[in-house]
Coordinates of C-alpha atoms and ligand atoms in Angstrom, one line a residue:
M1 CA 181.7 25.7 197.7
S2 CA 181.8 29.3 196.7
G3 CA 183.8 31.1 194.1
G4 CA 182.4 29.5 191.0
G5 CA 184.6 31.7 188.9
P6 CA 186.5 30.2 186.0
G7 CA 186.7 26.6 187.2
G8 CA 185.6 27.7 190.6
M9 CA 188.7 26.1 192.1
R10 CA 190.6 26.7 195.2
G11 CA 194.0 26.0 196.5
G12 CA 195.8 28.6 194.5
P13 CA 198.4 27.9 191.9
F14 CA 201.1 27.3 194.5
G15 CA 198.8 25.1 196.6
R16 CA 199.7 24.8 200.2
G17 CA 200.7 21.3 199.0
F18 CA 203.8 20.8 201.0
M19 CA 204.1 19.8 204.6
T20 CA 206.7 20.9 207.1
D21 CA 208.9 18.3 208.7
E22 CA 207.0 18.9 211.9
E23 CA 203.7 18.3 210.2
K24 CA 205.0 15.1 208.6
A25 CA 206.1 13.9 212.0
N26 CA 202.8 14.8 213.6
Q27 CA 200.5 13.4 211.0
P28 CA 197.3 12.4 212.8
K29 CA 195.8 9.0 212.4
V30 CA 192.7 9.5 210.5
T31 CA 190.5 6.9 212.2
P32 CA 186.7 6.4 211.6
A33 CA 186.3 7.7 215.2
L34 CA 188.0 11.0 214.3
L35 CA 186.0 11.4 211.1
K36 CA 182.8 10.7 213.0
R37 CA 183.7 13.3 215.5
V38 CA 184.6 15.9 212.9
F39 CA 181.3 15.2 211.1
S40 CA 179.4 15.4 214.3
Y41 CA 180.0 19.2 214.2
L42 CA 178.5 19.3 210.8
T43 CA 175.3 17.3 211.5
P44 CA 173.3 20.1 213.2
Y45 CA 173.6 22.0 210.0
W46 CA 172.7 19.2 207.5
K47 CA 170.0 21.3 205.9
Q48 CA 172.3 24.1 205.1
L49 CA 174.9 21.6 204.0
F50 CA 172.5 20.0 201.6
L51 CA 171.6 23.4 200.2
A52 CA 175.3 24.1 199.7
L53 CA 175.9 20.8 198.0
L54 CA 173.0 21.6 195.6
C55 CA 174.5 25.0 194.9
I56 CA 177.9 23.5 194.1
T57 CA 176.4 20.9 191.8
V58 CA 174.3 23.4 189.9
S59 CA 177.1 26.0 189.6
S60 CA 179.7 23.3 188.5
I61 CA 177.4 22.3 185.7
L62 CA 176.5 25.9 184.8
N63 CA 180.2 26.8 184.9
M64 CA 181.0 24.2 182.2
M65 CA 178.2 25.4 179.9
P66 CA 180.0 28.3 178.2
S67 CA 182.8 25.9 177.2
I68 CA 180.3 23.4 175.8
L69 CA 178.3 26.1 174.1
T70 CA 181.4 27.3 172.3
G71 CA 181.0 24.3 170.0
K72 CA 177.4 25.3 169.3
I73 CA 178.4 28.9 168.7
I74 CA 181.0 27.8 166.1
D75 CA 179.1 24.9 164.4
E76 CA 175.5 26.2 164.5
G77 CA 176.2 29.9 164.4
L78 CA 179.4 30.8 162.7
L79 CA 180.0 28.0 160.3
K80 CA 176.3 27.7 159.3
Q81 CA 176.1 31.6 159.2
D82 CA 172.9 31.5 161.3
L83 CA 172.6 34.8 163.1
R84 CA 169.7 33.8 165.2
A85 CA 171.4 30.6 166.4
L86 CA 174.6 32.6 167.0
L87 CA 172.8 35.2 169.2
F88 CA 170.8 32.5 171.0
Y89 CA 173.9 30.6 172.0
I90 CA 175.8 33.7 172.9
L91 CA 173.0 34.9 175.2
L92 CA 172.6 31.4 176.7
S93 CA 176.3 31.2 177.4
L94 CA 176.2 34.7 179.1
A95 CA 173.1 33.7 181.1
T96 CA 174.7 30.5 182.4
T97 CA 177.8 32.4 183.4
L98 CA 175.7 34.9 185.2
G99 CA 173.6 32.1 186.8
A100 CA 176.7 30.3 188.0
S101 CA 178.0 33.5 189.5
L102 CA 174.8 34.2 191.3
I103 CA 174.6 30.7 192.7
G104 CA 178.2 31.1 193.6
V105 CA 177.3 34.1 195.8
A106 CA 174.5 32.1 197.5
D107 CA 176.8 29.2 198.0
S108 CA 179.5 31.5 199.5
Y109 CA 177.0 32.9 201.9
I110 CA 175.7 29.4 203.0
N111 CA 179.2 28.2 203.3
T112 CA 180.5 31.0 205.4
W113 CA 177.3 30.8 207.5
I114 CA 178.0 27.1 208.2
A115 CA 181.6 27.6 209.0
Q116 CA 180.9 30.5 211.3
H117 CA 178.3 28.6 213.2
I118 CA 180.5 25.5 213.6
T119 CA 183.4 27.5 214.8
Y120 CA 181.1 29.5 217.1
D121 CA 180.0 26.2 218.7
M122 CA 183.6 25.0 218.9
R123 CA 184.9 28.2 220.4
N124 CA 182.2 28.1 223.1
Q125 CA 182.8 24.5 223.8
M126 CA 186.5 25.0 224.1
Y127 CA 186.2 28.1 226.3
R128 CA 183.8 26.3 228.6
H129 CA 186.2 23.3 228.8
L130 CA 189.2 25.5 229.5
Q131 CA 187.4 27.2 232.3
T132 CA 187.0 23.8 234.0
M133 CA 190.7 23.1 233.8
S134 CA 192.6 23.1 237.0
Q135 CA 195.1 25.6 238.2
R136 CA 197.7 22.9 237.4
F137 CA 196.8 23.1 233.8
F138 CA 197.3 26.8 233.6
T139 CA 200.6 26.8 235.6
T140 CA 202.0 24.0 233.4
N141 CA 200.8 25.0 230.0
N142 CA 202.2 27.9 228.1
Q143 CA 199.7 30.7 227.9
G144 CA 200.5 31.3 224.3
D145 CA 199.7 27.7 223.4
I146 CA 196.3 27.9 225.1
I147 CA 195.5 31.1 223.2
T148 CA 196.7 29.6 219.9
R149 CA 194.3 26.7 220.3
M150 CA 191.4 29.1 221.0
T151 CA 192.3 31.4 218.1
S152 CA 194.4 30.2 215.2
D153 CA 193.5 26.5 215.5
I154 CA 189.8 27.3 215.4
D155 CA 190.3 29.9 212.6
G156 CA 192.0 27.0 210.8
V157 CA 188.9 24.9 211.2
E158 CA 186.9 27.7 209.7
R159 CA 189.3 27.7 206.7
V160 CA 188.9 23.9 206.4
I161 CA 185.2 24.1 206.1
T162 CA 185.1 27.1 203.7
S163 CA 188.0 25.9 201.7
T164 CA 189.2 22.2 202.0
F165 CA 185.9 20.5 202.2
S166 CA 184.2 22.6 199.6
S167 CA 187.2 22.6 197.3
I168 CA 187.2 18.8 197.3
L169 CA 183.6 18.8 196.4
S170 CA 183.5 21.5 193.8
N171 CA 186.7 20.4 192.1
S172 CA 185.6 16.8 191.9
L173 CA 182.3 17.8 190.4
T174 CA 183.8 20.1 187.9
L175 CA 186.2 17.4 186.8
I176 CA 183.4 14.9 186.4
V177 CA 181.2 17.3 184.4
A178 CA 184.2 18.2 182.2
L179 CA 185.2 14.5 181.6
V180 CA 181.6 13.5 180.8
A181 CA 181.3 16.4 178.4
M182 CA 184.6 15.5 176.7
Y183 CA 184.0 11.8 176.4
Q184 CA 180.6 12.5 174.9
R185 CA 182.3 14.4 172.1
N186 CA 185.3 12.3 171.3
W187 CA 187.0 9.7 173.3
I188 CA 190.4 10.0 171.6
L189 CA 190.7 13.8 172.3
A190 CA 189.3 13.3 175.8
T191 CA 192.0 10.7 176.5
I192 CA 194.7 13.0 175.2
G193 CA 193.3 15.6 177.5
I194 CA 193.4 13.3 180.5
I195 CA 197.0 12.5 179.8
I196 CA 198.1 16.1 179.3
V197 CA 196.4 17.7 182.3
P198 CA 198.5 16.1 185.0
L199 CA 201.6 17.3 183.1
F200 CA 200.4 20.8 183.6
T201 CA 200.8 20.4 187.3
I202 CA 204.6 19.8 187.1
P203 CA 205.6 23.4 186.9
T204 CA 203.0 24.3 189.5
R205 CA 204.4 21.8 192.0
K206 CA 208.0 22.9 191.3
A207 CA 207.2 26.6 191.8
G208 CA 205.1 25.6 194.8
K209 CA 208.0 23.9 196.4
T210 CA 210.3 26.9 195.9
R211 CA 207.8 29.2 197.2
W212 CA 206.9 27.0 200.1
S213 CA 210.5 26.9 201.4
L214 CA 210.7 30.7 201.0
T215 CA 207.5 31.1 202.9
Q216 CA 208.8 28.8 205.6
E217 CA 211.9 30.9 205.9
S218 CA 210.0 34.2 205.9
Q219 CA 207.7 32.8 208.6
A220 CA 210.7 32.0 210.8
R221 CA 212.0 35.5 210.2
N222 CA 208.6 36.9 211.0
D223 CA 208.5 34.9 214.3
E224 CA 211.9 36.4 215.1
I225 CA 210.7 39.9 214.4
N226 CA 207.5 39.3 216.5
G227 CA 209.7 37.9 219.2
I228 CA 211.8 41.0 219.3
L229 CA 208.7 43.2 219.3
N230 CA 207.0 41.2 222.0
E231 CA 210.0 41.3 224.2
T232 CA 211.0 44.9 223.7
L233 CA 207.7 46.7 223.3
S234 CA 206.0 45.1 226.3
V235 CA 205.6 47.1 229.5
S236 CA 208.2 45.2 231.4
G237 CA 210.5 44.6 228.4
Q238 CA 210.5 48.3 227.6
L239 CA 211.4 49.1 231.2
L240 CA 214.3 46.7 231.1
V241 CA 215.6 48.1 227.8
K242 CA 215.4 51.7 229.2
L243 CA 217.0 50.9 232.5
F244 CA 219.9 49.1 230.9
G245 CA 220.2 51.7 228.2
K246 CA 219.8 49.0 225.5
E247 CA 217.8 51.1 223.0
K248 CA 220.6 51.2 220.4
E249 CA 221.3 47.4 220.6
E250 CA 217.7 46.6 220.4
Y251 CA 217.2 48.9 217.4
H252 CA 220.1 47.2 215.6
R253 CA 218.8 43.8 216.4
Y254 CA 215.4 44.8 215.0
R255 CA 216.8 46.4 211.9
K256 CA 218.9 43.4 211.1
A257 CA 215.9 41.0 211.3
N258 CA 213.8 43.5 209.3
R259 CA 216.5 43.8 206.6
R260 CA 216.6 40.0 206.0
M261 CA 212.9 40.2 205.2
I262 CA 213.6 42.4 202.2
S263 CA 215.5 39.9 200.2
L264 CA 213.2 37.1 201.2
N265 CA 210.2 39.0 200.1
I266 CA 211.8 39.9 196.8
K267 CA 212.7 36.3 196.1
E268 CA 209.3 35.2 197.0
S269 CA 207.6 37.6 194.6
M270 CA 210.0 36.7 191.8
A271 CA 209.4 33.0 192.3
G272 CA 205.8 33.8 191.5
R273 CA 206.7 35.7 188.4
W274 CA 208.9 33.0 186.9
F275 CA 206.3 30.5 187.7
R276 CA 203.7 32.3 185.6
V277 CA 206.1 32.4 182.6
V278 CA 206.6 28.6 182.8
L279 CA 203.0 28.0 183.4
S280 CA 201.7 30.0 180.5
T281 CA 204.2 28.1 178.2
F282 CA 203.0 24.8 179.5
T283 CA 199.3 25.7 179.3
S284 CA 199.6 26.7 175.7
I285 CA 201.0 23.3 174.7
G286 CA 197.8 21.4 175.8
P287 CA 195.4 23.2 173.4
M288 CA 197.9 23.1 170.6
L289 CA 198.1 19.3 170.9
I290 CA 194.3 19.1 170.9
Y291 CA 194.2 21.3 167.8
L292 CA 196.8 19.2 166.1
V293 CA 195.4 15.7 166.9
G294 CA 191.8 16.9 166.5
G295 CA 192.8 18.5 163.2
V296 CA 194.5 15.4 161.9
L297 CA 191.6 13.2 162.9
M298 CA 189.1 15.6 161.3
M299 CA 191.0 16.0 158.1
R300 CA 192.1 12.4 157.6
Y301 CA 190.1 9.9 159.5
D302 CA 186.8 11.1 161.0
S303 CA 184.7 13.7 159.1
S304 CA 182.1 13.7 161.8
I305 CA 184.4 15.8 164.1
T306 CA 183.5 19.4 163.8
V307 CA 185.5 22.6 164.4
G308 CA 183.2 23.2 167.3
D309 CA 184.0 19.9 168.8
I310 CA 187.7 20.7 168.8
S311 CA 187.1 24.2 170.3
V312 CA 184.9 22.6 173.0
M313 CA 187.7 20.2 173.9
V314 CA 190.2 23.1 174.1
A315 CA 187.9 25.1 176.3
L316 CA 187.2 22.2 178.6
L317 CA 190.8 21.4 178.9
G318 CA 191.5 24.9 180.2
R319 CA 188.8 24.4 182.8
M320 CA 190.3 21.2 184.0
Y321 CA 193.7 22.5 184.9
M322 CA 192.8 24.1 188.3
P323 CA 190.7 21.3 189.7
V324 CA 193.2 18.7 188.9
N325 CA 195.9 20.7 190.5
S326 CA 193.8 21.3 193.6
L327 CA 192.9 17.6 193.9
L328 CA 196.5 16.6 193.6
N329 CA 197.2 18.7 196.6
V330 CA 194.2 17.8 198.5
Q331 CA 195.8 15.0 200.5
V332 CA 198.1 17.5 202.2
D333 CA 195.2 19.8 202.9
W334 CA 193.2 16.9 204.2
I335 CA 196.0 15.8 206.6
R336 CA 196.5 19.3 207.7
S337 CA 192.8 19.7 208.4
M338 CA 192.7 16.5 210.4
A339 CA 195.7 17.6 212.4
L340 CA 193.9 20.8 213.3
F341 CA 190.9 18.9 214.5
S342 CA 193.0 16.4 216.4
R343 CA 194.8 19.3 218.2
I344 CA 191.5 20.8 219.2
F345 CA 190.1 17.4 220.3
D346 CA 193.3 16.8 222.3
Y347 CA 192.4 19.8 224.4
L348 CA 188.7 19.0 224.6
D349 CA 189.6 15.5 225.8
M350 CA 191.8 16.6 228.6
P351 CA 190.2 15.3 231.8
V352 CA 188.7 17.8 234.2
E353 CA 190.9 17.3 237.2
I354 CA 188.9 19.2 239.8
K355 CA 185.1 19.0 239.5
S356 CA 182.0 18.5 241.7
K357 CA 180.9 15.0 242.3
E358 CA 177.5 13.9 241.0
D359 CA 176.1 13.8 244.5
A360 CA 178.1 16.8 245.9
V361 CA 176.8 18.6 248.9
V362 CA 175.6 22.1 248.5
L363 CA 176.6 24.1 251.6
D364 CA 173.6 25.7 253.1
D365 CA 173.9 27.8 256.2
P366 CA 177.6 26.9 256.7
K367 CA 179.6 27.9 259.8
G368 CA 183.1 27.9 258.3
D369 CA 185.1 25.4 260.4
I370 CA 188.2 24.3 258.4
V371 CA 190.2 21.2 259.4
F372 CA 193.3 19.8 257.8
N373 CA 193.6 16.1 258.6
D374 CA 197.1 14.7 258.1
V375 CA 197.3 16.3 254.6
S376 CA 200.1 15.5 252.2
F377 CA 200.4 17.1 248.8
G378 CA 202.8 17.7 245.9
Y379 CA 202.4 19.5 242.6
E380 CA 204.4 16.8 240.9
E381 CA 204.1 13.1 241.3
D382 CA 207.5 12.5 242.9
R383 CA 208.0 15.6 245.1
L384 CA 205.9 16.1 248.2
I385 CA 205.5 19.7 249.2
L386 CA 203.2 19.3 252.2
K387 CA 203.8 16.4 254.6
N388 CA 201.2 15.4 257.3
V389 CA 199.8 18.8 257.8
S390 CA 197.1 18.9 260.5
F391 CA 195.4 21.9 262.0
E392 CA 192.0 23.3 262.8
L393 CA 190.5 26.7 262.2
K394 CA 187.3 27.2 264.2
S395 CA 184.6 29.5 262.8
G396 CA 185.3 33.1 264.0
N397 CA 188.9 32.4 264.8
S398 CA 192.0 33.4 262.8
I399 CA 195.3 31.6 262.1
A400 CA 198.6 33.1 260.9
I401 CA 200.9 30.9 258.9
V402 CA 204.5 31.8 259.0
G403 CA 207.6 30.2 257.7
P404 CA 210.6 30.6 255.4
S405 CA 210.1 31.3 251.7
G406 CA 209.1 28.2 249.7
S407 CA 208.1 26.2 252.8
G408 CA 204.6 25.6 251.5
K409 CA 202.4 28.3 253.0
S410 CA 200.6 29.3 249.8
T411 CA 200.3 25.6 249.0
I412 CA 198.3 25.1 252.2
I413 CA 195.7 27.7 251.3
N414 CA 195.5 26.5 247.7
L415 CA 193.9 23.3 249.1
I416 CA 191.0 25.1 250.8
P417 CA 189.1 26.3 247.7
R418 CA 190.3 23.1 246.0
L419 CA 192.6 24.7 243.5
Y420 CA 194.4 21.4 243.9
D421 CA 193.3 18.2 245.6
V422 CA 195.3 16.6 248.5
K423 CA 197.4 13.5 247.8
S424 CA 196.5 11.9 251.1
G425 CA 194.6 13.0 254.2
S426 CA 191.7 15.4 253.8
V427 CA 190.6 19.0 254.1
T428 CA 187.1 19.5 255.6
F429 CA 184.7 22.3 255.6
D430 CA 182.2 22.1 258.5
G431 CA 183.2 18.4 258.8
I432 CA 182.6 17.6 255.1
D433 CA 185.5 16.7 252.9
V434 CA 185.9 19.6 250.4
R435 CA 186.0 17.0 247.6
D436 CA 182.4 16.2 248.5
I437 CA 181.2 19.7 248.4
E438 CA 179.7 21.3 245.3
L439 CA 182.6 23.4 243.9
S440 CA 180.9 26.7 243.3
S441 CA 179.2 26.6 246.7
L442 CA 182.6 25.9 248.3
R443 CA 184.4 28.7 246.5
D444 CA 181.6 31.0 247.1
K445 CA 182.3 30.9 250.9
I446 CA 186.0 31.5 250.5
G447 CA 187.7 34.7 249.6
V448 CA 191.4 35.1 248.8
V449 CA 193.6 38.1 248.4
S450 CA 196.6 36.4 246.8
Q451 CA 200.2 37.6 246.6
E452 CA 199.7 38.6 243.0
T453 CA 196.7 40.9 243.0
Y454 CA 195.0 40.8 239.7
L455 CA 192.8 43.6 238.4
F456 CA 191.2 43.5 235.0
N457 CA 191.9 46.4 232.7
G458 CA 188.9 48.7 233.4
T459 CA 187.7 51.1 236.0
I460 CA 187.9 50.6 239.7
R461 CA 184.1 50.3 239.7
E462 CA 184.1 47.5 237.2
N463 CA 186.7 45.6 239.2
L464 CA 184.7 46.0 242.4
K465 CA 181.5 44.9 240.6
Y466 CA 183.3 41.7 239.6
A467 CA 182.7 40.5 243.2
K468 CA 179.1 41.7 243.4
E469 CA 177.4 42.6 240.2
D470 CA 174.5 44.5 241.9
A471 CA 176.6 46.3 244.4
T472 CA 175.2 49.8 245.1
E473 CA 177.3 52.9 245.2
E474 CA 177.0 53.0 249.0
E475 CA 178.2 49.4 249.3
M476 CA 181.2 50.1 247.1
I477 CA 182.1 53.2 249.0
E478 CA 181.7 51.4 252.3
A479 CA 183.9 48.5 251.2
C480 CA 186.6 51.0 249.9
R481 CA 186.5 52.8 253.2
K482 CA 187.0 49.6 255.1
A483 CA 189.8 48.6 252.8
N484 CA 191.4 52.0 253.4
I485 CA 191.4 53.0 249.7
Y486 CA 188.5 55.4 249.7
D487 CA 190.6 58.5 250.3
F488 CA 192.8 57.6 247.3
I489 CA 189.7 57.0 245.1
K490 CA 188.2 60.3 246.3
G491 CA 191.4 62.1 245.3
Q492 CA 191.2 60.8 241.7
E493 CA 189.5 63.0 239.2
D494 CA 187.3 60.2 238.0
G495 CA 186.7 58.6 241.4
L496 CA 185.4 55.1 241.1
D497 CA 185.6 55.4 237.4
T498 CA 189.4 55.7 237.4
M499 CA 191.0 53.3 234.9
V500 CA 193.4 50.9 236.6
G501 CA 195.4 50.1 233.5
N502 CA 196.6 46.9 232.0
R503 CA 196.6 44.3 234.9
G504 CA 196.1 47.2 237.3
L505 CA 199.6 48.5 236.4
K506 CA 198.6 52.2 236.7
L507 CA 198.2 51.7 240.4
S508 CA 200.9 51.1 243.1
G509 CA 201.3 47.7 244.6
G510 CA 199.6 48.9 247.9
E511 CA 196.7 50.5 246.1
K512 CA 196.1 47.4 244.1
Q513 CA 196.1 45.3 247.2
R514 CA 193.7 47.5 249.0
I515 CA 191.3 47.5 246.0
S516 CA 191.4 43.8 246.0
I517 CA 190.6 43.8 249.7
A518 CA 187.6 46.0 248.9
R519 CA 186.6 43.6 246.2
L520 CA 186.8 40.8 248.7
L521 CA 184.7 42.7 251.2
L522 CA 182.0 43.1 248.6
K523 CA 182.1 39.4 248.0
D524 CA 181.7 39.0 251.7
P525 CA 182.8 35.3 252.0
L526 CA 182.7 33.3 255.2
I527 CA 186.4 32.7 255.3
F528 CA 189.0 35.3 254.4
I529 CA 192.4 34.3 253.3
F530 CA 195.2 36.8 252.9
D531 CA 198.4 35.7 251.2
E532 CA 200.6 38.6 252.2
A533 CA 203.1 39.6 249.5
T534 CA 206.7 39.1 250.4
S535 CA 207.8 42.0 248.4
A536 CA 208.3 45.0 250.6
L537 CA 205.8 47.8 250.5
D538 CA 206.7 51.1 252.1
S539 CA 205.7 51.4 255.7
I540 CA 202.8 53.9 255.1
S541 CA 201.4 51.5 252.5
E542 CA 201.8 48.6 254.8
S543 CA 200.1 50.2 257.7
K544 CA 197.2 51.2 255.5
I545 CA 196.8 47.5 254.5
Q546 CA 197.2 46.5 258.1
E547 CA 194.4 48.8 259.1
A548 CA 192.2 47.3 256.5
I549 CA 193.0 43.7 257.4
D550 CA 193.0 44.0 261.2
P551 CA 189.2 44.4 261.7
I552 CA 188.5 41.6 259.3
V553 CA 190.9 39.3 261.2
N554 CA 189.2 40.2 264.4
E555 CA 185.7 39.7 263.2
K556 CA 185.9 37.0 260.6
T557 CA 187.2 33.5 260.2
S558 CA 190.5 34.1 258.5
I559 CA 193.8 32.7 257.5
L560 CA 196.8 34.9 257.0
I561 CA 200.1 34.1 255.5
A562 CA 202.1 36.7 257.2
H563 CA 205.6 38.2 256.9
R564 CA 205.1 41.1 259.3
L565 CA 204.8 40.9 263.1
S566 CA 201.9 43.3 263.3
T567 CA 199.8 40.9 261.0
I568 CA 200.9 37.9 262.9
L569 CA 199.9 39.4 266.3
A570 CA 196.4 39.9 265.1
A571 CA 195.8 36.2 264.7
D572 CA 194.5 33.8 267.4
E573 CA 197.0 31.1 266.6
I574 CA 200.3 30.9 264.7
L575 CA 201.4 27.9 262.7
V576 CA 205.0 27.7 261.8
V577 CA 205.7 25.8 258.5
K578 CA 209.1 24.5 257.5
D579 CA 209.8 22.2 254.6
G580 CA 206.1 21.5 254.2
Q581 CA 205.5 20.5 257.8
I582 CA 204.0 22.3 260.7
V583 CA 206.9 22.4 263.1
E584 CA 205.5 24.7 265.8
R585 CA 202.2 26.2 266.8
G586 CA 201.0 28.6 269.5
T587 CA 200.8 32.2 270.4
H588 CA 203.5 34.8 269.7
K589 CA 204.6 34.7 273.3
E590 CA 204.7 31.0 273.6
L591 CA 206.6 30.6 270.4
V592 CA 209.3 33.2 271.2
K593 CA 209.8 31.5 274.5
A594 CA 210.1 28.1 272.9
G595 CA 213.2 29.4 271.1
G596 CA 212.7 27.4 267.9
V597 CA 212.1 28.2 264.2
Y598 CA 209.7 31.0 265.1
Q599 CA 212.1 32.7 267.3
E600 CA 214.7 32.6 264.6
L601 CA 212.2 34.0 262.1
Y602 CA 211.2 36.6 264.6
E603 CA 214.8 37.8 265.1
T604 CA 215.8 37.7 261.5
Q605 CA 212.7 38.8 259.7
F606 CA 209.7 40.1 261.7
S607 CA 211.4 42.4 264.2
R608 CA 213.7 43.9 261.6
A609 CA 210.8 44.5 259.3
E610 CA 209.0 46.1 262.3
Q611 CA 211.9 48.4 263.0
E612 CA 212.1 49.5 259.4
Ligands
ATP701 P1 206.6 32.3 249.8 O1 206.6 32.8 251.2 O2 207.9 32.6 249.1 O3 205.4 32.8 249.1 P2 205.5 29.7 250.3 O4 205.8 29.2 251.6 O5 204.1 30.3 250.1 O6 206.6 30.7 249.8 P3 204.7 27.9 248.2 O7 204.3 28.9 247.2 O8 203.7 27.1 248.9 O9 205.7 28.5 249.3 O10 205.7 26.8 247.5 C1 206.2 25.7 248.1 C2 207.0 24.9 247.1 O11 206.1 24.4 246.1 C3 208.1 25.7 246.5 O12 209.2 24.8 246.5 C4 207.6 25.9 245.1 O13 208.7 25.8 244.2 C5 206.7 24.7 244.8 N1 205.6 25.2 244.0 C6 204.7 26.2 244.2 N2 203.8 26.3 243.2 C7 204.1 25.3 242.3 C8 203.5 24.8 241.1 N3 202.4 25.4 240.6 N4 204.0 23.7 240.5 C9 205.1 23.1 241.0 N5 205.7 23.5 242.2 C10 205.2 24.6 242.8

């Protein structure tokens, strides 16, 4: 709607009027339902839209005025040698140009305003929806894809509103105004104009195609370069390159990809140059034809045609070129826009897998008894990970879950805060099926220190406050003391304000873990769950974590996934999991005596770890 410059058209001479094979294959079905949904985002802003439409209409008409006034300047001013008329029409022409530009500015503002508000609504709606997506969604979908929907797809929508929609409107209006003005003057010349204008677009389309394929190729090269940069300049990638001494190879790989860009970019820019040569030749043919036919008509057949009329026709013809070109390309833009919307709607329509029921119970004054009743579960349809798991954790007690890697220990605890729902059987909290409990009230009562401790990039204080926004300095220090990390924090120059780095990478594994324990202590849940990392920490680090966990296990209801004997011994009961089933249960002494899986684990894993 904005940009009422000469012609006020969009789409650029090369148009983006060509679709990739992928786009062709994925063309969305433009159904009334889809259109209705797209327009539902516009309806809250109908007042602004109406204003924008008004601006386009007025600026399209004003934009045509200088061309129409050319006739008056010639016929009334120059040919009649009337200085007053000449000045009047010149000033009027200037004023309309200025007016059109000013209205163009207003339109631009309204248009951007609408686009920004719509994408703001959309972004928030999408973020909110993504937050309700289950763990399964995030483990299955590529993180890059999710971010792309949130960023480029929605940016695309913004472009659609500021460019596609408005370009269709303003171009159609300009064209209508030009046609009416032309037919009013002389139908023969107007018809010649209509026949010629589409011919103008031939070179545009040809050059567009060449340029499009070059752009495609350079985009692929660009992706390649970005891939190399992403791989080799990330924290872990850099480390790998350094440790394997691959700097030289990586540099060569990068240089080669970079080099290919040079010739592509040169070709691309030259395609543009040649295009302009062809275009200017073609565009000069149109006016010449009008001069010729108009001249012959004027001299031989119709004396009412004036020089001004012919000049107006030529001027209007020049104004028609861009809108026609844009409108010829509009179908592709339209399909592309609809594809964007469909992609976004696909995401928004993904069902929320894990949510609170309408009549969900809000836990009030809970005790914290957890029971697994004959639970079976699998991440995928056809592969069960847990089979008939039953156990009971009484409030105040603690359970250690042990078993070989991949046996399903973490999976068991994922079911308690409902990161996933059971396939059959049930998990209950104080006797209520967790699926009947209001989700946030359930998760509020459960605290997990997972294998992969995650800290946000910020200070230790900020990370701690994530658990309790209004935590006082004393509370934080107390939690850090209990988590055995306070001495470390005290030793840092910035204390609690020490930056933890990207994902907490400036800290050691043990330090990160202890900070996450402190964070959990601040949350103070009813049930503590520790998923002990399998990766070995040094023994000092381990014993520090142990000292932090032990009192919690003794005092609170807790579940530990344990790989070390000392942790296991702290628990009241031990469950031994193998291939998704609980194969043994009891105390350490009982289980060693029984001489089964536990005893084997004890000999191969725990006791050796202990000796180390
Ligand atoms: P470890 O001691 O090594 O942490 P674990 O006993 O905790 O192992 P789980 O993480 O529960 O084992 O995994 C059990 C099985 O479920 C494994 O075979 C694993 O491949 C599979 N699994 C885990 N998470 C997923 C997931 N998100 N999607 C599909 N399969 C998964």
